[in-house]
Amino acid sequence: IGHPEIFPLVFTTKTQEIFNCRVDEDVTEENCFKLIKKEDIVQDLKTRAAISDFHPVKKVVLEYPGEELLVVFDAKFEYGQNFYLVASEEAKENLLKPPETTKEKEEEKEEEDREATLEVHPYKPPVHKPWVSLGSEKEVEEESVKDTVTKIKYMISRVRRKFGAPITFTDKNASHVKDSYVECMSYQDKTFSIKMLEKDVGIQMVPKVREASTQTKWTYPKNAATQYFPRQLSDEEEEECLSSEKLKEFLTSVHLRMEIALQQNEIMNAFFDDWKALAEDESSSGGKPDVYLKAYQLFTDLRYLKDRTISCVCWHPTIYGIIAVSARQWLSYEEQVNLSDKSLLQQSVILFWSFFDPIHPQLMLECPEDIYCFQFSPSDPNIIVGGCISGQVVLWDISQHEEKLQNAKTAADEIKMTAVNMVNASVLNILQYNSMSGPSLMQVQQSSTEPPLVRYCTISSIQYSHKKPVTDIHWLPDYSEENQMGATFGNRAEVCVELVTCSPDCSILFWDIPATKLPEQPSSEKKKEEEIFNMPPDVPDTLKHLDLCWKPLIKINLCESGINTEYGPVRISLRELHYHYKTSEKVQSLNTLEVPAKDSPRTEMSTPSSKNLKALESISTSFFVGTEDGEIVYSKWKMEIGSDSAKPHTQKYTIHTETITTIQRSPFFKDIILSIGGRNFAIWKEGVTNGPILQSSCSAGRYTVGQWSLTRPGVFFVGRDDGNIDIWDLMKKTHEPSHFQDISKSMIAFISPCIASAKQHFLAVSDDLGVLHVLELCQTLSHTLSNEHANVLEYFEREVKYLKHCEQEFQEYQEFQAKTELK
Amino acid sequence: AEVEETLKRIQAHKGVIATMVINAEGIPIRTTLDNSTTVQYAGLLHQLTTKARSTVRDIDPQNDLTFLRIRSKKHEIMIAPDKEYLLIVIQNPCK
């Protein structure tokens, strides 16, 4: 319903009858309008009230201004009902009229249009109305253009004739006539020039690089050498420390650990290499190249050693390659007995040989008589003592020639032997270090090419010496008092100043060498200078005062008081004689210290006799003696206060049939002794009184001399009278020698082993013909096997046990015998 | 006196060559060797002990060195360290 004036109505038949708008009778589709008076409608409304069809539009009807209302038949139900009421006049009019007009328009369209429209709308000329202003006058006024200024009128006239007259043109140069033209010249307008104050310019800069170098001397301190000494506590501080509580606590806490560790080491050697030991055993047993003694060198001298037997051979303790031999006349038994009648026809000497010069001896020591035995002093290898056939003891000092001996290598080329310049030599002896200066300083030419002859310094007094030849001589190590005090530590002054000698005249003598004896250069130098003309040259001054009045300290007579037998000791072995020459290295260094240090042990011995007695007391008083008759005597000697002699308690063994030639302690075991005499040898243990641990069977030839090996505990060498050397190895065989070798044609007189270096072990063998053989030991003989020491010790202990067992058995047997006899 | 006794007992063990007591600075207090050897041993072993102790403690700071044994071909050096002192014993362990 878009039309507000249109109200759709439903007309019932009754209504249609009333108002004469019956469908298809009064009102048709074409004639659908019906005008109904308002009064009629109102009447109807009043009569029929609610059932009137106009009831819904009652209000519209009442308000309708006109008189007639238009009702239109809506055949097509445009508005929803079959009739609709038009509520307004205008709409009525429109509906009534326009359909008519449109009808008319269509009809009259072919005819003139204007007339139709004009006919519809009767033209009314516009009625003049008063103009109502709406305010637009103002705008109009503003927009309109008005003259504000009165216009000025000008009248311009010109004479008429000038109008239209012919004109003539002429040319004229513009530049000739002034002001004919106006120029507008250009000028520089300052307002338009801008002074440039800043300008951006690009610049390229290349740095100039130049290489230069200089060399400077930079000295900086660098340590060249530092000398320092260790800090040590002063005595008070030490005392304080020792007594402090902290130290006690420390020791209590620590000593347990230490003892455990020590015990561990004692129990077992944790680092024992079983494989290595096995290898050694392997190499020693089975398939081994044979043991041998390689001949190294041979020394003999036709002049001095002809028809002589070498009685003693000694290696120089410190200098390599120097060996000394003493020779004596070979005497038959009768001649030996009648010794006192014998006069020397030929001078006897001790010869020094060097490895580097096998032809010429290096040094000769003059001997008053034949020397039976001699020894180097262990503390000072320049002191040599020897025992003579006459029973005297002789002493040499070869300190002057030590240089020469040391330089035997370099001097070997020079045949000329040099004698010694006395004063220089004494200086040299102080400076023992620089041995290189030797040969140059000693170039004092001598006409002869003989080795220098050194006269003995001292010889003992005839009265107090032995009556028979001195057969054995040994040095005793010095026991100074320092040992007794436990507080001082340091090296014992191992200066040997005591000797022991024995002789078949049944006595053992102890000698001492007083303090001034050992070379003390400063004082003796002066003396030398004084007496340089009195003394024969080349003889040091030492102990001149003792010459021929040297007395022994103690004399021991070996005779048993009860039985009244006398023993003629030929060899002696004291317990302390066991000293190694290895210590001489230390001793050598002692010698090179300044002199004052040497003074100390000797100043203590200013009163020789009493002090030495004390010193001797500390020596153990047991000894072994081998006698002329083949007895081994084991004895102790006891000092009787006040007297110089001692009475021994003895034990004797008669194993050997002939003179004992050797008694020697083993260098490894202090209580094992080897004794050789006649046709057999025996090994004894000190303290085992039943008999020897080992006794060899009688051999075909006689044993003449024997020596323990220095490196192998179970090996010893025995020389025979047929020139062979037997090598006995206790670990291999005890019934026969493990090896023997023929060395010489004549009887072997002396054997001396030596360890020259770790690789070179020598054995010096001398024989009756005056020849000295130096043999090199092969490695098996020189190399200690592992555990050899222990094995040998075990062996000896086994033997001892066996011996005891035998003894016991024997005793039992005897008892048994006794019992059976009684029965 | 106790000190002496303990040291004597240690020295009396089989194979013992030397005994030394050294203070914390390496200065020997008590020794059975000669001076030069002692001083040499003291200096060297003191340094070695310090080094050994610092090694042990570097690895584990709770740990500390209790004993040091140096076995050489010829003998064995045993060192028992403490805060202020060092006990050194040289023993020849072979039979």
XYZ file of N, CA and C in Angstrom, chain A residues 230-233 238 241-242 244 246-248 250-251 253-255 257-259 261-266 269 271 489, chain B residues 3 6 9 13-14 16 25 27 29-31 35 39 66-67 69 71 76 78 80-82 84-87 89 91:
168
model
N 125.711 -23.487 51.675
C 124.441 -23.891 52.269
C 124.224 -23.243 53.627
N 122.972 -23.030 53.917
C 122.639 -22.510 55.240
C 122.783 -23.610 56.242
N 123.253 -23.237 57.373
C 123.372 -24.234 58.418
C 122.943 -23.622 59.729
N 122.507 -24.478 60.596
C 122.075 -23.982 61.892
C 123.274 -23.842 62.805
N 120.581 -25.547 66.884
C 120.452 -26.994 66.730
C 120.008 -27.624 68.030
N 116.442 -26.873 68.598
C 115.590 -27.695 67.741
C 115.484 -29.112 68.256
N 116.628 -29.637 68.658
C 116.652 -31.033 69.066
C 115.787 -31.261 70.281
N 113.197 -29.506 71.121
C 111.850 -28.937 71.065
C 110.810 -30.032 71.080
N 108.162 -30.105 69.300
C 107.687 -30.413 67.948
C 108.478 -31.556 67.352
N 109.762 -31.535 67.593
C 110.584 -32.606 67.028
C 110.188 -33.946 67.626
N 109.913 -33.943 68.903
C 109.529 -35.209 69.538
C 108.234 -35.727 68.944
N 107.012 -35.000 66.119
C 107.261 -35.405 64.732
C 107.829 -36.812 64.678
N 108.805 -37.062 65.504
C 109.445 -38.372 65.450
C 108.484 -39.473 65.888
N 105.382 -39.478 65.526
C 104.380 -39.751 64.494
C 104.992 -40.404 63.269
N 106.240 -40.157 63.040
C 106.825 -40.568 61.764
C 107.567 -41.895 61.845
N 108.075 -42.230 63.023
C 109.006 -43.349 63.050
C 108.320 -44.675 62.740
N 106.017 -45.220 60.455
C 106.005 -45.389 59.005
C 107.362 -45.833 58.512
N 108.359 -45.160 59.059
C 109.705 -45.438 58.583
C 110.090 -46.868 58.898
N 109.726 -47.306 60.094
C 110.117 -48.666 60.454
C 109.394 -49.690 59.601
N 108.526 -49.245 56.556
C 109.212 -49.260 55.258
C 110.532 -50.006 55.350
N 111.277 -49.772 56.407
C 112.560 -50.448 56.554
C 112.366 -51.951 56.632
N 111.348 -52.320 57.389
C 111.111 -53.759 57.517
C 110.715 -54.384 56.202
N 109.903 -53.627 55.481
C 109.523 -54.151 54.168
C 110.744 -54.457 53.342
N 111.660 -53.522 53.384
C 112.869 -53.736 52.592
C 113.668 -54.909 53.096
N 113.656 -55.068 54.389
C 114.422 -56.185 54.934
C 113.801 -57.516 54.566
N 112.986 -58.022 48.765
C 113.397 -57.026 47.780
C 112.303 -56.982 46.718
N 111.867 -55.266 44.191
C 112.213 -54.964 42.807
C 113.122 -56.015 42.218
N 130.625 -36.197 63.864
C 130.432 -37.027 62.692
C 131.470 -36.652 61.664
N 114.320 -38.572 71.485
C 114.715 -38.313 70.099
C 115.897 -39.185 69.725
N 114.911 -42.893 69.409
C 114.210 -43.235 68.175
C 115.163 -43.273 67.003
N 117.326 -46.258 67.039
C 116.619 -47.481 66.666
C 116.501 -47.588 65.151
N 118.554 -50.483 62.161
C 117.926 -51.442 61.252
C 118.932 -51.973 60.269
N 118.576 -53.133 59.751
C 119.517 -53.771 58.849
C 119.629 -52.991 57.544
N 120.677 -49.986 56.982
C 120.536 -48.529 56.978
C 121.922 -47.906 56.869
N 112.976 -25.738 56.272
C 113.664 -24.919 55.274
C 114.760 -25.682 54.566
N 117.294 -27.202 56.205
C 118.548 -27.141 56.957
C 118.623 -28.398 57.822
N 119.240 -30.888 60.697
C 119.328 -30.747 62.143
C 120.171 -31.857 62.735
N 119.888 -33.054 62.246
C 120.590 -34.198 62.804
C 120.967 -35.084 61.643
N 122.199 -35.579 61.643
C 122.577 -36.434 60.524
C 123.677 -37.388 60.949
N 129.188 -33.526 56.514
C 128.446 -32.299 56.301
C 128.112 -32.039 54.841
N 124.352 -31.853 53.374
C 123.791 -30.628 52.827
C 123.254 -30.862 51.418
N 102.286 -38.669 52.561
C 102.683 -39.287 53.820
C 104.065 -39.910 53.752
N 104.453 -40.428 52.607
C 105.727 -41.129 52.549
C 106.245 -41.083 51.123
N 109.338 -42.787 48.683
C 110.427 -43.747 48.584
C 111.038 -43.658 47.207
N 113.705 -45.525 44.923
C 114.506 -46.731 44.818
C 115.507 -46.544 43.707
N 118.006 -47.365 48.654
C 116.673 -46.781 48.655
C 116.647 -45.618 49.640
N 114.302 -43.165 51.750
C 112.933 -43.080 52.256
C 112.753 -41.771 52.985
N 110.093 -39.359 55.145
C 108.818 -39.219 55.833
C 108.614 -37.734 56.096
N 107.706 -37.088 55.363
C 107.559 -35.646 55.541
C 106.537 -35.308 56.611
N 106.665 -34.095 57.090
C 105.750 -33.620 58.113
C 105.577 -32.128 57.866
N 106.706 -29.612 59.731
C 107.911 -28.818 59.967
C 109.193 -29.561 59.690
N 109.166 -30.885 59.700
C 110.420 -31.610 59.578
C 110.317 -32.675 58.512
N 111.518 -33.222 58.234
C 111.622 -34.275 57.225
C 112.561 -35.324 57.791
N 112.144 -36.572 57.772
C 113.046 -37.636 58.217
C 113.483 -38.427 56.988
N 115.895 -41.477 55.465
C 116.692 -42.669 55.793
C 117.153 -43.293 54.483
N 118.736 -46.638 52.893
C 118.920 -48.038 53.246
C 119.375 -48.817 52.027
